[in-house]
Each structure stands twice: as structure tokens, then as C-alpha cells.
Coordinates of N, CA and C in Angstrom, one line a residue:
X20 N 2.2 4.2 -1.5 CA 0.9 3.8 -2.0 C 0.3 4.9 -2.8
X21 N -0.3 5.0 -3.9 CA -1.0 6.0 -4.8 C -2.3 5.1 -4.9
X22 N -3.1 6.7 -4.9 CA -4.8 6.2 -4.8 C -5.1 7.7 -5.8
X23 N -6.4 7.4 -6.8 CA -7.0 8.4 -6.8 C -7.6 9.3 -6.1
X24 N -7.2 10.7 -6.1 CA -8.1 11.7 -5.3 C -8.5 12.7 -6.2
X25 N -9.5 12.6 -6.4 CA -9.7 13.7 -7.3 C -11.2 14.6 -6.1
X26 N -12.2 15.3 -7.4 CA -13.8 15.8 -6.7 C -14.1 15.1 -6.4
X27 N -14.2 13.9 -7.2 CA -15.4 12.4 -7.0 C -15.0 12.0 -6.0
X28 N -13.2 11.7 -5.6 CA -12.9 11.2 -4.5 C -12.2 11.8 -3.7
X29 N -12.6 12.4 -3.1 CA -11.2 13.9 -2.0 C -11.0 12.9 -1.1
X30 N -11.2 11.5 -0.3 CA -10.7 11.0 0.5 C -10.6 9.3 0.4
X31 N -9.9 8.7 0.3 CA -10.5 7.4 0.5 C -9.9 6.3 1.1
X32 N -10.9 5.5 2.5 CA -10.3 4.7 3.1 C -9.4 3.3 2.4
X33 N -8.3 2.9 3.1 CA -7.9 2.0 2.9 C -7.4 1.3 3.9
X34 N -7.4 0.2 3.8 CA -6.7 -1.3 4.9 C -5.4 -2.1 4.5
X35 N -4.7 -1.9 5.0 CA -3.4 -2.5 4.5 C -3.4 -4.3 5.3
X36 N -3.1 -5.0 4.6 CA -3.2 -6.5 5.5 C -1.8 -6.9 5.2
X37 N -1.3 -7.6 6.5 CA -0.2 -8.9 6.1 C -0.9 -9.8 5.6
X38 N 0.3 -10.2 4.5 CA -0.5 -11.3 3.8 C -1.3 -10.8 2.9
X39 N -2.5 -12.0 2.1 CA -3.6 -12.0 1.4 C -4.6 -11.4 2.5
X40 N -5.2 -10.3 1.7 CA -6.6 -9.6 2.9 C -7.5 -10.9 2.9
X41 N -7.9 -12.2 2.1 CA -8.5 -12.9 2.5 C -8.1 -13.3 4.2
X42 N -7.1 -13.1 4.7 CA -6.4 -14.1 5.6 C -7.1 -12.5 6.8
X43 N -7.1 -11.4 6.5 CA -8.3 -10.4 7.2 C -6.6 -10.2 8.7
X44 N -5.6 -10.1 8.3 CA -5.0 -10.0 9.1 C -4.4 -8.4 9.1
X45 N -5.2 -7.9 9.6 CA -5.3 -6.4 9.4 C -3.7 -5.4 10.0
X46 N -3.2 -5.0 9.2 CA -1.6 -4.1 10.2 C -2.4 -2.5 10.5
X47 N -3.1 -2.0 9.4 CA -3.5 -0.2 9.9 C -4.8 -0.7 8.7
X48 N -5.2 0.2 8.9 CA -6.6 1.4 8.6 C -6.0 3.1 8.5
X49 N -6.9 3.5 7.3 CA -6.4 5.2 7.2 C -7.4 5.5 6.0
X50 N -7.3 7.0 6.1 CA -8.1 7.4 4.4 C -7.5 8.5 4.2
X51 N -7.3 8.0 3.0 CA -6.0 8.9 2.8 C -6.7 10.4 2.1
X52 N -6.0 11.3 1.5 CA -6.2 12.5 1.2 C -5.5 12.9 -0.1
X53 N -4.6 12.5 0.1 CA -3.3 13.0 -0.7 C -2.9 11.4 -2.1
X54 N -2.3 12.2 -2.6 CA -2.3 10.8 -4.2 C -1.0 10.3 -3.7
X55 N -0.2 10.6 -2.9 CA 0.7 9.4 -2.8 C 0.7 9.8 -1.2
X56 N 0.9 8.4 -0.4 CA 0.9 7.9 0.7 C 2.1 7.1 1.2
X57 N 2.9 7.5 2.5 CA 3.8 6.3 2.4 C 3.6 6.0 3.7
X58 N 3.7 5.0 4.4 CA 3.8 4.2 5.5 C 5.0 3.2 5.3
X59 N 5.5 3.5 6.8 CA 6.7 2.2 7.3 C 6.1 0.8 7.8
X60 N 6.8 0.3 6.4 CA 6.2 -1.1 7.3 C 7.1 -2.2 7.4
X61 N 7.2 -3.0 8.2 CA 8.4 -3.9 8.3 C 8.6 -4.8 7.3
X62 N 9.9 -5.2 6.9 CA 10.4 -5.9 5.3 C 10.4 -7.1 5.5
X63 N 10.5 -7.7 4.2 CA 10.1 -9.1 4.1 C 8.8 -9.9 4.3
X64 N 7.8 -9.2 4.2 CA 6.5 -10.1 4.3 C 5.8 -9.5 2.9
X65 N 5.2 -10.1 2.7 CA 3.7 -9.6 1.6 C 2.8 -9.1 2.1
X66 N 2.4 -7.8 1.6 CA 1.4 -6.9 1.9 C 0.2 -6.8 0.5
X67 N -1.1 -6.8 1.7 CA -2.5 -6.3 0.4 C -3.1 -5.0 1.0
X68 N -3.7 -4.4 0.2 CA -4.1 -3.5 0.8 C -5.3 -2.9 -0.3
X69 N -6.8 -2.7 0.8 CA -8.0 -2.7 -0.1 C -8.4 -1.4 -0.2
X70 N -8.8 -0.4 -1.0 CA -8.8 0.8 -1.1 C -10.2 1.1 -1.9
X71 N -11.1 1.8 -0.9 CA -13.1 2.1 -0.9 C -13.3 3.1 -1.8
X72 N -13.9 3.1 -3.2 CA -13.9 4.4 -3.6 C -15.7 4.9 -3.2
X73 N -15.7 5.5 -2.7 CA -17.5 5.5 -2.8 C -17.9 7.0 -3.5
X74 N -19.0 6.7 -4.2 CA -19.4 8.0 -4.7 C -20.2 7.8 -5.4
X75 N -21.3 8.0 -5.7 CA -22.6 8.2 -6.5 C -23.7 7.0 -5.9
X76 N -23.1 6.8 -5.0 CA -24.3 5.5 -4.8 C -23.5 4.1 -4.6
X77 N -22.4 4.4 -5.2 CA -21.7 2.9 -5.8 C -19.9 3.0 -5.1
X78 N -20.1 1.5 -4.5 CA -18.4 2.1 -3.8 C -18.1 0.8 -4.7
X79 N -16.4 1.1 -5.0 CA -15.6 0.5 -5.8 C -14.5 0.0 -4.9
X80 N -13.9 -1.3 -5.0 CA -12.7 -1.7 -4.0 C -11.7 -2.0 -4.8
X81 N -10.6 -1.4 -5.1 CA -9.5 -1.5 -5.2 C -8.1 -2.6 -4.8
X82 N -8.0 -4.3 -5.3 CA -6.9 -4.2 -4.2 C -6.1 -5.0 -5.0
X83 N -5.2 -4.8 -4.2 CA -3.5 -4.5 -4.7 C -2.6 -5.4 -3.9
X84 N -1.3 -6.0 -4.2 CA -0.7 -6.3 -2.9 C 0.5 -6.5 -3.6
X85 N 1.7 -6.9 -2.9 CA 3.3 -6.8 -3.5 C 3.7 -7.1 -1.8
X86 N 5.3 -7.8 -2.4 CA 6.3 -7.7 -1.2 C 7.1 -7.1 -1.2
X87 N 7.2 -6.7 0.2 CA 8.5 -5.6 0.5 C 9.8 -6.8 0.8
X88 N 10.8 -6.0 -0.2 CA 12.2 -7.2 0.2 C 13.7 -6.5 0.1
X89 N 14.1 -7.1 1.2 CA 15.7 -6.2 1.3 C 16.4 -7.3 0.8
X90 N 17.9 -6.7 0.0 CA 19.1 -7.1 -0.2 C 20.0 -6.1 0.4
X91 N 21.1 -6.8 0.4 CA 22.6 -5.9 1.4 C 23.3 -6.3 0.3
X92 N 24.7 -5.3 0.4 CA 26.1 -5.2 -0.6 C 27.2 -5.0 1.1
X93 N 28.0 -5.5 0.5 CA 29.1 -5.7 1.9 C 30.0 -5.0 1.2
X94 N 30.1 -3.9 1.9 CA 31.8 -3.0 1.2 C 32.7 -3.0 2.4
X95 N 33.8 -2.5 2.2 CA 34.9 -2.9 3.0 C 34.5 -1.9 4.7
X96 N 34.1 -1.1 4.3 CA 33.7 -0.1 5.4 C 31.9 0.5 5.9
X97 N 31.1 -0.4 5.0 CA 29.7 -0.5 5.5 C 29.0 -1.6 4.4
X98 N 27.3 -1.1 5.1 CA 26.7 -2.5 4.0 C 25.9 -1.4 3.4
X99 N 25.4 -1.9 2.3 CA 24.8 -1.0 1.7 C 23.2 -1.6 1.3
X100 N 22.3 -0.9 2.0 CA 20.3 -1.9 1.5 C 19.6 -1.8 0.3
X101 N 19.2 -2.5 0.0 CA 18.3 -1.9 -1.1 C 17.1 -2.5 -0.9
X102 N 15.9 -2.1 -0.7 CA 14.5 -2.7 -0.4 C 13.9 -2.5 -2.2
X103 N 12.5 -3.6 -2.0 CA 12.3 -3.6 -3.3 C 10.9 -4.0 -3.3
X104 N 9.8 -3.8 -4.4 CA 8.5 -4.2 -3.8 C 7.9 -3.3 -3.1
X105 N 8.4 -2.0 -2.9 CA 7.7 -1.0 -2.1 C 6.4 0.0 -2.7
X106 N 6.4 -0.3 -3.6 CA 5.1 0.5 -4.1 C 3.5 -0.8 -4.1
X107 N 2.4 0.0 -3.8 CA 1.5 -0.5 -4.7 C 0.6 0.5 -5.1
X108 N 0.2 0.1 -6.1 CA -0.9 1.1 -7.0 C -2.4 0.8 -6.8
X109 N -2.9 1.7 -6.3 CA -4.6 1.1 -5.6 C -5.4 3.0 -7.0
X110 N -4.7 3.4 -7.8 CA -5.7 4.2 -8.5 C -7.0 3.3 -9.7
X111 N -7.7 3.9 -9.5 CA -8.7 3.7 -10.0 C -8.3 3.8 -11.8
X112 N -8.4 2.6 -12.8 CA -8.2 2.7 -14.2 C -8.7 3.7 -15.0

């Protein structure tokens, strides 16, 4: 996950939901620090995730969402994964 951090914003919470966050089915809570973020989360579902910018008076919500999705390759001697859908981008334009 990438978020702006800059002075204006040195931290900013975010909520990751299964599903549409309308549906409020919450997996974690965090505020992150750092401009890229990664969390394990289990594959094959759709994730949203709402991200608070506050600062001057005025907080800004950011939200974003994508699916995480695996494919397999069968080789003679293992399988090989590829997940896909793993990013979302919650920076501020």
C-alpha cells in the first residue's frame, strides 16, 4: 500500500476492509508512517482500504480497493504462484 507522507502528513491512519468498506467489514486498522506499507493478507477476496489525511483543519479520505488473486504453473518438479492485484494506491493527487 503507498500513502503520502510527507510535513503536512508524517502519519496517516488507515482501515483496510474485506470487501466494499461500505459493507464496514473491517480486517486491521494502522497509521502508517512510512510511503510504502505492506501487509499479509489472505488471497482471493477484494480489499478497500480508507486512508485519513488530516491537516489544516480539513481531513481528506482517500479510498482505494483491488483484488488479490493467485494463479499456479505445474512443472514437472514443483508449482510455481503468481498473485496479482496486490498493490493499492491511497497517495493523495
Amino acid at each position: 500500500m503507498r500513502c503520502t507522507i510527507d510535513t503536512e502528513y508524517p502519519e496517516v491512519p488507515i482501515t483496510i476492509y474485506v470487501g466494499d468498506f461500505e459493507e464496514d467489514q473491517v480486517m486491521l486498522q494502522d497509521t502508517v508512517e512510512i510511503p510504502i506499507t505492506l501487509y499479509d493478507l489472505p488471497v482471493d477476496e477484494y480489499y478497500s482500504v480508507a486512508a485519513l489525511y488530516t491537516g489544516g483543519g480539513d481531513t481528506l479520505v482517500v479510498l482505494r480497493g483491488d483484488e488479490i488473486s493467485t494463479s499456479s504453473t505445474e512443472y514437472e518438479d514443483a508449482t510455481c504462484w503468481s498473485v496479482r492485484g496486490a498493490e493499492v494506491d491511497c497517495r493523495l493527487p
